[in-house]
């Protein structure tokens, strides 16, 4: 029974900050590359940030310098710290775990982030 549980979404004003958390169970967390994806209405799902089993990170250009992904293997948790939020960041954010060099993927339920004045 694999479960990825997200928290931290909500409504923030432009320029504000928010931190998302995703806690995994049912997997050996340290063996999984973790990522955050987002999907806005009428848009394709896109990768926002990813962190490897060795804690290498990568980001989509639109969030580079504003968002930070991190992981705490002792807590089976991945985080997405979001600063300087813009209305175009509004989306449902999904946590993903992928077993390295495999097609085995798991997804969280999604959490809504709304950036609006």
Coordinates of N, CA and C in Angstrom, one line a residue:
X1 N 0.8 -1.2 0.0 CA 0.0 0.0 0.0 C 0.9 1.2 0.0
X2 N 1.0 1.9 -1.2 CA 1.8 3.1 -1.3 C 0.9 4.3 -1.2
X3 N 1.4 5.3 -0.5 CA 0.6 6.5 -0.3 C 1.5 7.7 -0.2
X4 N 1.2 8.7 -1.0 CA 1.9 10.0 -1.0 C 0.9 11.1 -0.5
X5 N 1.1 11.7 0.6 CA 0.2 12.6 1.2 C 0.7 14.0 1.2
X6 N 0.0 14.9 0.5 CA 0.5 16.3 0.4 C -0.2 17.2 1.3
X7 N 0.5 18.3 1.7 CA -0.2 19.3 2.5 C 0.5 20.7 2.3
X8 N -0.1 21.7 2.7 CA 0.5 23.1 2.6 C -0.1 24.0 1.6
X9 N -1.0 23.5 0.7 CA -1.6 24.4 -0.3 C -2.5 25.4 0.3
X10 N -2.9 26.4 -0.5 CA -3.8 27.4 0.0 C -3.8 28.6 -0.8
X11 N -4.4 29.7 -0.3 CA -4.5 31.0 -1.0 C -3.5 31.9 -0.4
X12 N -2.7 32.5 -1.3 CA -1.7 33.5 -1.0 C -1.8 34.7 -1.9
X13 N -1.3 35.9 -1.5 CA -1.2 37.0 -2.3 C 0.0 37.0 -3.2
X14 N 0.0 37.7 -4.3 CA 1.2 37.8 -5.2 C 2.4 38.3 -4.3
X15 N 3.5 37.7 -4.5 CA 4.7 38.1 -3.7 C 4.9 37.3 -2.5
X16 N 3.8 36.5 -2.1 CA 3.9 35.8 -0.9 C 4.6 34.5 -1.0
X17 N 4.6 33.7 0.1 CA 5.4 32.4 0.1 C 4.5 31.3 0.6
X18 N 4.8 30.1 0.3 CA 4.1 28.9 0.7 C 5.1 27.7 0.6
X19 N 4.9 26.8 1.5 CA 5.7 25.6 1.5 C 4.8 24.4 1.4
X20 N 5.0 23.5 0.4 CA 4.3 22.3 0.3 C 5.1 21.1 0.9
X21 N 4.4 20.2 1.4 CA 5.1 19.0 2.0 C 4.4 17.7 1.4
X22 N 5.2 16.7 1.2 CA 4.7 15.4 0.7 C 5.4 14.3 1.5
X23 N 4.6 13.5 2.2 CA 5.1 12.4 3.0 C 4.7 11.1 2.4
X24 N 5.7 10.2 2.2 CA 5.4 8.9 1.5 C 5.4 7.8 2.5
X25 N 4.6 6.8 2.2 CA 4.6 5.6 3.0 C 4.5 4.4 2.0
X26 N 5.0 3.2 2.4 CA 4.9 2.1 1.6 C 5.9 1.9 0.5
X27 N 6.9 2.8 0.5 CA 8.1 2.7 -0.4 C 9.4 2.9 0.4
X28 N 10.5 2.4 -0.1 CA 11.8 2.7 0.5 C 12.2 4.1 -0.1
X29 N 11.9 5.1 0.6 CA 11.9 6.5 0.1 C 13.2 6.9 -0.4
X30 N 14.3 6.5 0.2 CA 15.6 7.0 -0.3 C 16.0 6.5 -1.6
X31 N 15.3 5.5 -2.2 CA 15.6 4.9 -3.5 C 14.8 5.6 -4.6
X32 N 14.0 6.6 -4.2 CA 13.1 7.3 -5.2 C 13.5 8.7 -5.5
X33 N 13.5 9.0 -6.8 CA 13.6 10.4 -7.2 C 12.2 11.0 -7.0
X34 N 12.2 12.2 -6.3 CA 10.9 12.9 -6.0 C 10.8 14.1 -6.8
X35 N 9.5 14.4 -7.2 CA 9.3 15.6 -8.0 C 8.0 16.3 -7.6
X36 N 7.9 17.5 -8.0 CA 6.6 18.3 -7.9 C 6.2 18.7 -9.3
X37 N 5.0 18.4 -9.7 CA 4.4 18.8 -10.9 C 3.2 19.7 -10.6
X38 N 2.8 20.4 -11.6 CA 1.6 21.2 -11.5 C 0.7 21.3 -12.7
X39 N -0.6 21.5 -12.6 CA -1.5 21.6 -13.7 C -2.5 22.6 -13.4
X40 N -2.6 23.6 -14.3 CA -3.6 24.7 -14.3 C -4.7 24.3 -15.2
X41 N -5.9 24.8 -15.0 CA -7.0 24.5 -15.8 C -6.7 24.8 -17.3
X42 N -7.0 23.9 -18.2 CA -6.8 24.0 -19.6 C -5.3 23.9 -20.0
X43 N -4.4 23.6 -19.1 CA -3.0 23.5 -19.4 C -2.5 22.1 -19.2
X44 N -1.4 21.8 -19.8 CA -0.7 20.5 -19.6 C 0.0 20.5 -18.3
X45 N 0.0 19.3 -17.7 CA 0.8 19.1 -16.5 C 2.3 19.3 -16.8
X46 N 3.0 20.0 -16.0 CA 4.4 20.2 -16.2 C 5.2 19.9 -14.9
X47 N 6.4 19.5 -15.1 CA 7.4 19.3 -14.0 C 7.8 20.6 -13.5
X48 N 7.7 20.8 -12.2 CA 8.2 22.1 -11.6 C 9.6 21.9 -11.1
X49 N 9.8 20.9 -10.3 CA 11.1 20.6 -9.7 C 11.3 19.2 -9.4
X50 N 12.5 18.7 -9.4 CA 12.8 17.3 -9.1 C 14.1 17.2 -8.2
X51 N 14.1 16.2 -7.4 CA 15.3 16.0 -6.6 C 15.6 14.5 -6.6
X52 N 16.9 14.2 -6.9 CA 17.3 12.8 -7.1 C 17.6 12.1 -5.8
X53 N 17.9 10.8 -5.9 CA 18.3 10.1 -4.7 C 19.6 10.6 -4.0
X54 N 20.4 11.3 -4.9 CA 21.6 11.9 -4.4 C 21.5 13.4 -4.1
X55 N 20.2 13.9 -4.1 CA 19.9 15.3 -3.8 C 20.3 16.3 -4.9
X56 N 20.6 15.8 -6.1 CA 20.7 16.7 -7.2 C 19.3 17.3 -7.5
X57 N 19.2 18.6 -7.9 CA 17.9 19.2 -8.2 C 17.9 19.8 -9.6
X58 N 16.7 19.9 -10.1 CA 16.5 20.7 -11.3 C 15.1 21.3 -11.3
X59 N 14.9 22.4 -12.0 CA 13.8 23.3 -12.0 C 13.4 23.7 -13.4
X60 N 12.1 23.9 -13.6 CA 11.6 24.5 -14.8 C 12.0 26.0 -14.7
X61 N 12.3 26.6 -15.9 CA 12.8 27.9 -16.0 C 11.9 29.0 -15.3
X62 N 10.6 28.8 -15.3 CA 9.7 29.8 -14.8 C 9.7 29.9 -13.3
X63 N 10.3 28.9 -12.6 CA 10.4 29.0 -11.1 C 11.8 29.1 -10.6
X64 N 12.7 29.0 -11.5 CA 14.1 29.0 -11.1 C 14.5 30.3 -10.3
X65 N 15.1 30.1 -9.1 CA 15.4 31.3 -8.3 C 14.3 31.6 -7.3
X66 N 13.1 31.1 -7.5 CA 12.0 31.4 -6.6 C 11.6 30.2 -5.8
X67 N 11.7 29.0 -6.3 CA 11.3 27.8 -5.7 C 12.5 26.9 -5.3
X68 N 12.4 26.2 -4.2 CA 13.4 25.3 -3.8 C 12.8 23.9 -3.4
X69 N 13.3 22.9 -4.0 CA 12.9 21.5 -3.6 C 14.0 20.9 -2.7
X70 N 13.5 20.2 -1.6 CA 14.4 19.5 -0.7 C 13.8 18.2 -0.2
X71 N 14.6 17.4 0.4 CA 14.1 16.1 0.9 C 14.7 15.8 2.2
X72 N 13.9 15.1 3.1 CA 14.4 14.7 4.4 C 14.1 13.2 4.4
X73 N 15.1 12.4 4.1 CA 14.9 10.9 4.0 C 14.5 10.3 5.4
X74 N 14.9 10.9 6.5 CA 14.6 10.4 7.8 C 13.1 10.5 8.1
X75 N 12.5 11.5 7.4 CA 11.0 11.8 7.6 C 10.2 11.3 6.4
X76 N 10.8 10.7 5.4 CA 10.2 10.3 4.2 C 9.4 11.4 3.5
X77 N 9.9 12.6 3.5 CA 9.2 13.8 3.1 C 10.0 14.6 2.1
X78 N 9.3 15.1 1.1 CA 9.9 16.1 0.1 C 9.1 17.4 0.3
X79 N 9.8 18.5 0.1 CA 9.2 19.8 0.3 C 9.4 20.6 -1.0
X80 N 8.5 21.6 -1.1 CA 8.7 22.6 -2.2 C 8.4 24.0 -1.5
X81 N 9.5 24.7 -1.3 CA 9.4 26.1 -0.8 C 9.2 27.0 -2.0
X82 N 8.1 27.8 -1.9 CA 7.8 28.7 -3.0 C 7.8 30.1 -2.5
X83 N 8.6 30.9 -3.1 CA 8.7 32.4 -2.7 C 8.3 33.2 -3.9
X84 N 8.1 34.5 -3.7 CA 7.8 35.5 -4.7 C 6.7 34.9 -5.7
X85 N 5.6 34.4 -5.1 CA 4.6 33.8 -5.9 C 3.9 34.7 -6.8
X86 N 3.5 34.2 -8.0 CA 2.9 35.0 -9.0 C 1.5 34.4 -9.4
X87 N 0.6 35.1 -9.9 CA -0.7 34.5 -10.2 C -0.6 33.4 -11.2
X88 N 0.4 33.4 -12.1 CA 0.6 32.3 -13.0 C 1.1 31.0 -12.4
X89 N 1.5 31.1 -11.1 CA 1.8 29.8 -10.3 C 0.5 29.1 -9.9
X90 N -0.6 29.7 -10.0 CA -1.9 29.1 -9.6 C -2.1 27.7 -10.3
X91 N -2.2 26.7 -9.6 CA -2.4 25.3 -10.2 C -2.6 24.3 -9.1
X92 N -3.0 23.1 -9.5 CA -2.9 22.0 -8.6 C -1.5 21.4 -8.6
X93 N -0.9 21.2 -7.5 CA 0.4 20.7 -7.4 C 0.4 19.3 -6.9
X94 N 1.1 18.4 -7.7 CA 1.2 17.0 -7.4 C 2.6 16.5 -7.0
X95 N 2.6 15.7 -6.0 CA 3.9 15.0 -5.6 C 4.0 13.7 -6.4
X96 N 5.3 13.4 -6.9 CA 5.6 12.2 -7.6 C 6.8 11.6 -7.1
X97 N 6.8 10.2 -7.0 CA 7.9 9.5 -6.7 C 8.2 8.4 -7.8
X98 N 9.4 8.4 -8.2 CA 9.8 7.4 -9.3 C 11.0 6.6 -8.8
X99 N 10.9 5.3 -8.9 CA 12.1 4.4 -8.6 C 13.1 4.6 -9.7
X100 N 14.3 5.0 -9.2 CA 15.4 5.4 -10.2 C 15.6 4.3 -11.3
X101 N 15.8 4.8 -12.5 CA 16.0 4.0 -13.7 C 14.9 2.9 -13.9
X102 N 13.7 3.3 -13.5 CA 12.6 2.4 -13.8 C 11.4 3.2 -14.2
X103 N 10.3 2.4 -14.5 CA 9.0 3.0 -14.9 C 8.0 3.0 -13.7
X104 N 8.5 2.7 -12.5 CA 7.6 2.6 -11.4 C 7.4 4.0 -10.8
X105 N 6.2 4.5 -10.9 CA 5.8 5.9 -10.5 C 4.6 5.8 -9.5
X106 N 4.6 6.7 -8.6 CA 3.5 7.0 -7.7 C 3.2 8.4 -7.6
X107 N 1.9 8.8 -7.4 CA 1.4 10.1 -7.4 C 0.6 10.5 -6.1
X108 N 0.7 11.7 -5.7 CA -0.1 12.2 -4.6 C -1.4 12.6 -5.2
X109 N -2.3 13.0 -4.3 CA -3.7 13.4 -4.7 C -3.8 14.8 -5.2
X110 N -2.8 15.6 -5.0 CA -2.8 17.0 -5.5 C -3.2 18.0 -4.4
X111 N -2.6 19.2 -4.4 CA -3.0 20.2 -3.5 C -3.1 21.5 -4.2
X112 N -4.2 22.3 -4.0 CA -4.5 23.5 -4.7 C -3.6 24.7 -4.2
X113 N -2.9 25.4 -5.1 CA -2.3 26.6 -4.7 C -2.9 27.7 -5.6
X114 N -3.4 28.7 -4.9 CA -4.0 29.9 -5.6 C -3.3 31.1 -5.2
X115 N -2.8 31.9 -6.2 CA -2.1 33.1 -5.9 C -3.0 34.2 -6.5
X116 N -3.5 35.1 -5.7 CA -4.5 36.1 -6.1 C -4.6 37.2 -5.0
X117 N -4.8 38.4 -5.5 CA -5.1 39.5 -4.6 C -6.6 39.7 -4.4

